[in-house]
CSV table of C-alpha atoms and ligand atoms in Angstrom, one decimal:
chain,number,residue,atom,x,y,z
A,1,UNK,CA,-8.2,-1.4,-30.4
A,2,UNK,CA,-11.8,-1.4,-29.3
A,3,UNK,CA,-14.6,0.0,-31.3
A,4,UNK,CA,-16.5,3.2,-30.6
A,5,UNK,CA,-20.1,3.0,-31.8
A,6,UNK,CA,-21.9,6.3,-32.1
A,7,UNK,CA,-25.6,5.6,-32.2
A,8,UNK,CA,-26.9,8.5,-34.3
A,9,UNK,CA,-30.5,7.3,-34.6
A,10,UNK,CA,-32.8,10.4,-35.1
A,11,UNK,CA,-35.1,9.5,-32.2
A,12,UNK,CA,-32.1,9.2,-29.8
A,13,UNK,CA,-30.6,12.5,-31.1
A,14,UNK,CA,-33.8,14.4,-30.7
A,15,UNK,CA,-34.2,13.1,-27.1
A,16,UNK,CA,-30.6,13.9,-26.4
A,17,UNK,CA,-31.1,17.5,-27.6
A,18,UNK,CA,-34.0,17.8,-25.1
A,19,UNK,CA,-31.8,16.5,-22.3
A,20,UNK,CA,-29.1,19.1,-23.1
A,21,UNK,CA,-31.4,22.0,-22.8
A,22,UNK,CA,-31.0,24.0,-19.6
A,23,UNK,CA,-34.7,24.4,-19.2
A,24,UNK,CA,-35.5,20.7,-19.2
A,25,UNK,CA,-36.9,19.6,-15.8
A,26,UNK,CA,-35.4,16.9,-13.7
A,27,UNK,CA,-38.5,14.8,-14.3
A,28,UNK,CA,-38.2,15.1,-18.1
A,29,UNK,CA,-34.5,14.5,-18.0
A,30,UNK,CA,-35.0,11.2,-16.2
A,31,UNK,CA,-37.7,10.1,-18.6
A,32,UNK,CA,-35.6,10.9,-21.6
A,33,UNK,CA,-32.5,9.2,-20.2
A,34,UNK,CA,-34.6,6.0,-19.6
A,35,UNK,CA,-36.0,6.1,-23.1
A,36,UNK,CA,-32.6,6.7,-24.7
A,37,UNK,CA,-31.1,3.9,-22.7
A,38,UNK,CA,-33.8,1.5,-24.0
A,39,UNK,CA,-33.2,2.5,-27.6
A,40,UNK,CA,-29.4,2.4,-27.2
A,41,UNK,CA,-29.8,-1.1,-25.8
A,42,UNK,CA,-30.7,-2.5,-29.2
A,43,UNK,CA,-27.3,-1.6,-30.6
A,44,UNK,CA,-25.4,-2.4,-27.4
A,45,UNK,CA,-26.8,-6.0,-27.6
A,46,UNK,CA,-26.7,-6.4,-31.4
A,47,UNK,CA,-23.9,-8.9,-31.3
A,48,UNK,CA,-25.5,-11.1,-28.6
A,49,UNK,CA,-25.4,-14.7,-29.9
A,50,UNK,CA,-28.5,-16.7,-30.6
A,51,UNK,CA,-28.9,-20.4,-31.3
A,52,UNK,CA,-31.8,-22.4,-32.7
A,53,UNK,CA,-33.9,-24.3,-30.3
A,54,UNK,CA,-36.8,-26.7,-31.0
A,55,UNK,CA,-40.2,-25.5,-30.0
A,56,UNK,CA,-43.8,-26.2,-30.9
A,57,UNK,CA,-46.0,-23.3,-31.9
A,58,UNK,CA,-49.8,-23.8,-32.0
A,59,UNK,CA,-49.3,-24.6,-35.7
A,60,UNK,CA,-46.2,-26.8,-36.0
A,61,UNK,CA,-42.8,-27.8,-34.6
A,62,UNK,CA,-39.8,-25.7,-35.6
A,63,UNK,CA,-36.4,-24.4,-34.7
A,64,UNK,CA,-36.3,-20.8,-33.6
A,65,UNK,CA,-33.5,-18.4,-32.4
A,66,UNK,CA,-33.0,-18.1,-28.6
A,67,UNK,CA,-30.4,-16.1,-26.7
A,68,UNK,CA,-27.4,-18.3,-25.9
A,69,UNK,CA,-26.4,-16.2,-22.8
A,70,UNK,CA,-28.9,-14.6,-20.5
A,71,UNK,CA,-26.4,-13.9,-17.8
A,72,UNK,CA,-26.1,-10.1,-18.4
A,73,UNK,CA,-25.1,-7.6,-15.8
A,74,UNK,CA,-25.9,-4.0,-16.0
A,75,UNK,CA,-23.3,-2.1,-14.0
A,76,UNK,CA,-24.2,1.5,-13.3
A,77,UNK,CA,-21.5,3.9,-12.0
A,78,UNK,CA,-23.3,5.7,-9.2
A,79,UNK,CA,-25.0,8.0,-9.1
A,80,UNK,CA,-25.8,9.1,-12.6
A,81,UNK,CA,-25.5,5.6,-14.1
A,82,UNK,CA,-28.6,4.6,-12.2
A,83,UNK,CA,-30.6,6.7,-14.6
A,84,UNK,CA,-29.7,4.2,-17.4
A,85,UNK,CA,-30.7,1.0,-15.6
A,86,UNK,CA,-34.5,1.0,-16.0
A,87,UNK,CA,-34.5,1.4,-19.8
A,88,UNK,CA,-32.0,-1.5,-20.2
A,89,UNK,CA,-33.8,-3.7,-17.8
A,90,UNK,CA,-37.1,-3.1,-19.6
A,91,UNK,CA,-35.4,-4.5,-22.7
A,92,UNK,CA,-33.7,-7.4,-20.7
A,93,UNK,CA,-35.8,-8.2,-17.7
A,94,UNK,CA,-33.5,-11.1,-17.0
A,95,UNK,CA,-30.5,-8.8,-16.5
A,96,UNK,CA,-29.0,-8.5,-13.1
A,97,UNK,CA,-27.7,-5.2,-11.7
A,98,UNK,CA,-24.3,-4.6,-10.1
A,99,UNK,CA,-23.4,-1.3,-8.5
A,100,UNK,CA,-20.2,0.6,-8.7
A,101,UNK,CA,-20.1,3.6,-6.3
A,102,UNK,CA,-17.6,6.2,-7.6
A,103,UNK,CA,-17.4,10.0,-7.6
A,104,UNK,CA,-14.9,12.4,-9.1
A,105,UNK,CA,-12.9,14.4,-6.7
A,106,UNK,CA,-13.9,18.0,-7.4
A,107,UNK,CA,-10.3,19.3,-7.3
A,108,UNK,CA,-8.2,16.5,-8.8
A,109,UNK,CA,-11.0,15.1,-11.1
A,110,UNK,CA,-9.7,11.7,-10.1
A,111,UNK,CA,-12.4,9.0,-9.4
A,112,UNK,CA,-12.8,7.7,-5.8
A,113,UNK,CA,-14.5,4.2,-5.4
A,114,UNK,CA,-16.8,4.0,-2.4
A,115,UNK,CA,-19.0,1.0,-3.2
A,116,UNK,CA,-18.9,-2.2,-5.3
A,117,UNK,CA,-21.5,-5.0,-5.3
A,118,UNK,CA,-21.8,-7.4,-8.2
A,119,UNK,CA,-24.0,-10.5,-8.7
A,120,UNK,CA,-22.4,-13.7,-7.7
A,121,UNK,CA,-20.4,-15.3,-10.6
A,122,UNK,CA,-20.2,-12.0,-12.4
A,123,UNK,CA,-17.0,-13.1,-14.0
A,124,UNK,CA,-19.1,-15.4,-16.3
A,125,UNK,CA,-21.4,-12.6,-17.2
A,126,UNK,CA,-21.6,-10.1,-20.1
A,127,UNK,CA,-21.2,-6.8,-18.3
A,128,UNK,CA,-22.6,-3.5,-19.6
A,129,UNK,CA,-21.1,-0.6,-17.6
A,130,UNK,CA,-23.4,2.4,-17.8
A,131,UNK,CA,-22.8,6.1,-17.0
A,132,UNK,CA,-24.3,9.0,-18.9
A,133,UNK,CA,-21.0,11.0,-19.0
A,134,UNK,CA,-17.6,9.8,-20.2
A,135,UNK,CA,-15.5,12.9,-19.5
A,136,UNK,CA,-11.8,12.3,-18.7
A,137,UNK,CA,-12.6,8.6,-18.7
A,138,UNK,CA,-11.1,8.2,-15.2
A,139,UNK,CA,-14.3,6.8,-13.7
A,140,UNK,CA,-14.9,4.4,-16.6
A,141,UNK,CA,-11.3,3.1,-16.6
A,142,UNK,CA,-11.4,2.5,-12.8
A,143,UNK,CA,-14.8,0.8,-13.0
A,144,UNK,CA,-13.5,-1.6,-15.7
A,145,UNK,CA,-10.3,-2.1,-13.7
A,146,UNK,CA,-12.4,-3.2,-10.7
A,147,UNK,CA,-14.5,-5.6,-12.9
A,148,UNK,CA,-11.4,-7.1,-14.5
A,149,UNK,CA,-9.7,-7.6,-11.1
A,150,UNK,CA,-12.7,-9.8,-10.2
A,151,UNK,CA,-12.2,-11.8,-13.4
A,152,UNK,CA,-14.7,-10.2,-15.8
A,153,UNK,CA,-13.6,-10.5,-19.4
A,154,UNK,CA,-16.7,-9.6,-21.4
A,155,UNK,CA,-17.2,-5.9,-20.7
A,156,UNK,CA,-18.7,-3.1,-22.8
A,157,UNK,CA,-19.5,0.6,-21.9
A,158,UNK,CA,-22.6,2.5,-22.7
A,159,UNK,CA,-22.6,6.3,-22.3
A,160,UNK,CA,-24.8,9.1,-23.4
A,161,UNK,CA,-22.1,11.7,-24.2
A,162,UNK,CA,-18.4,11.2,-24.3
A,163,UNK,CA,-15.5,13.6,-24.8
A,164,UNK,CA,-12.9,12.8,-27.5
A,165,UNK,CA,-10.3,12.7,-24.6
A,166,UNK,CA,-12.4,10.3,-22.6
A,167,UNK,CA,-12.9,7.9,-25.5
A,168,UNK,CA,-9.2,7.9,-26.3
A,169,UNK,CA,-8.3,7.3,-22.7
A,170,UNK,CA,-10.7,4.3,-22.3
A,171,UNK,CA,-9.5,2.8,-25.6
A,172,UNK,CA,-5.9,3.1,-24.5
A,173,UNK,CA,-6.5,1.6,-21.1
A,174,UNK,CA,-9.0,-1.1,-22.2
A,175,UNK,CA,-8.5,-2.0,-25.9
A,176,UNK,CA,-10.9,-4.9,-25.4
A,177,UNK,CA,-13.9,-2.8,-24.2
A,178,UNK,CA,-16.2,-1.5,-26.9
A,179,UNK,CA,-17.8,1.9,-26.2
A,180,UNK,CA,-21.4,2.8,-27.2
A,181,UNK,CA,-22.4,6.5,-27.1
A,182,UNK,CA,-25.1,8.7,-28.5
A,183,UNK,CA,-22.7,11.6,-29.1
A,184,UNK,CA,-19.0,12.4,-28.9
A,185,UNK,CA,-18.9,16.1,-28.1
A,186,UNK,CA,-16.2,18.8,-28.8
A,187,UNK,CA,-13.9,18.8,-25.8
A,188,UNK,CA,-13.5,19.1,-22.0
A,189,UNK,CA,-13.4,22.4,-20.3
A,190,UNK,CA,-11.0,23.4,-17.5
A,191,UNK,CA,-13.3,21.8,-14.9
A,192,UNK,CA,-13.2,18.6,-16.9
A,193,UNK,CA,-16.9,19.0,-17.9
A,194,UNK,CA,-17.9,18.0,-21.4
A,195,UNK,CA,-18.6,20.9,-23.8
A,196,UNK,CA,-21.3,21.4,-24.9
A,197,UNK,CA,-22.5,18.4,-22.8
A,198,UNK,CA,-25.5,18.7,-20.6
A,199,UNK,CA,-24.0,19.8,-17.3
A,200,UNK,CA,-23.8,17.6,-14.2
A,201,UNK,CA,-25.8,14.5,-15.1
A,202,UNK,CA,-26.2,13.3,-11.4
A,203,UNK,CA,-27.5,16.6,-10.3
A,204,UNK,CA,-29.9,16.8,-13.1
A,205,UNK,CA,-31.3,13.3,-12.6
A,206,UNK,CA,-31.6,13.6,-8.8
A,207,UNK,CA,-32.4,17.3,-8.6
A,208,UNK,CA,-29.6,18.0,-6.2
A,209,UNK,CA,-28.7,21.5,-7.6
B,1,PRP,C1,-19.9,12.0,-13.2
B,1,PRP,C2,-20.4,11.0,-14.3
B,1,PRP,C3,-19.3,10.0,-14.3
B,1,PRP,C4,-18.0,10.9,-14.1
B,1,PRP,C5,-17.4,11.2,-15.4
B,1,PRP,O1,-20.1,11.5,-11.9
B,1,PRP,O2,-21.6,10.5,-13.9
B,1,PRP,O3,-19.3,9.0,-13.4
B,1,PRP,O4,-18.5,12.1,-13.5
B,1,PRP,O5,-16.2,11.8,-15.3
B,1,PRP,P1,-14.8,11.2,-15.7
B,1,PRP,O6,-15.0,10.6,-17.0
B,1,PRP,O7,-13.9,12.5,-15.7
B,1,PRP,O8,-14.4,10.3,-14.6
B,1,PRP,P2,-19.8,12.4,-10.6
B,1,PRP,O9,-18.4,12.1,-10.2
B,1,PRP,O10,-20.2,13.8,-10.8
B,1,PRP,O11,-20.6,11.6,-9.5
B,1,PRP,P3,-22.2,11.6,-9.4
B,1,PRP,O12,-22.7,10.7,-10.5
B,1,PRP,O13,-22.4,11.0,-8.0
B,1,PRP,O14,-22.8,12.9,-9.5
B,2,URA,N1,-19.7,14.6,-15.1
B,2,URA,C1,-20.9,15.2,-15.5
B,2,URA,O1,-21.9,14.9,-14.9
B,2,URA,N2,-20.8,16.0,-16.5
B,2,URA,C2,-19.7,16.3,-17.2
B,2,URA,O2,-19.8,17.1,-18.2
B,2,URA,C3,-18.5,15.7,-16.8
B,2,URA,C4,-18.6,14.9,-15.7
């Protein structure tokens, strides 16, 4: 069974509360999402391996830790996942970005894939799938299915808010994929929206409603 890491750092929680507020502007919402993504990135990458490498400082020679694997792919689920890319890329400028276009059918709540573009050789990469909302889990499960179908084996998810149902669904479908979230909320409502949640993340990021 995969692990669910709830990152309850006070700075993240305070920013998330501001994002939830109905009166937060689209501009502030985007900024907060970028900041939270960067902060969450510390935990999402905590188990990245380092190895000692020989270097010379201005003072002496020594062996210092260096990342073993710099082939990291940030994979946003469009549209809302795009709001989490910049913060993570600020932390890892070497990371590549692969896009997964997917939307939830409004009636069935089932995900529909419309775009998929990953860096060449992505199967060798550590992939961080990002999307602010993990509601039913359908989009996340399908995104991971697409990556696994292309040979990816080292996949993790980073979400802002999850529902308990969504987390359970992802764990059942992908027991090898760890999930990192800032909050697990109470439940889903009849429209499969997270309660209390923050509304429609894509609309709030892009100002489409
Ligand atoms: C939202 C959200 C997730 C999905 C979560 O996207 O950004 O991708 O819903 O729901 P699920 O866990 O039930 O699949 P949406 O379909 O609204 O598309 P958008 O980002 O283009 O607005
Ligand atoms: N997608 C969102 O943007 N918000 C929800 O609460 C559920 C799905």
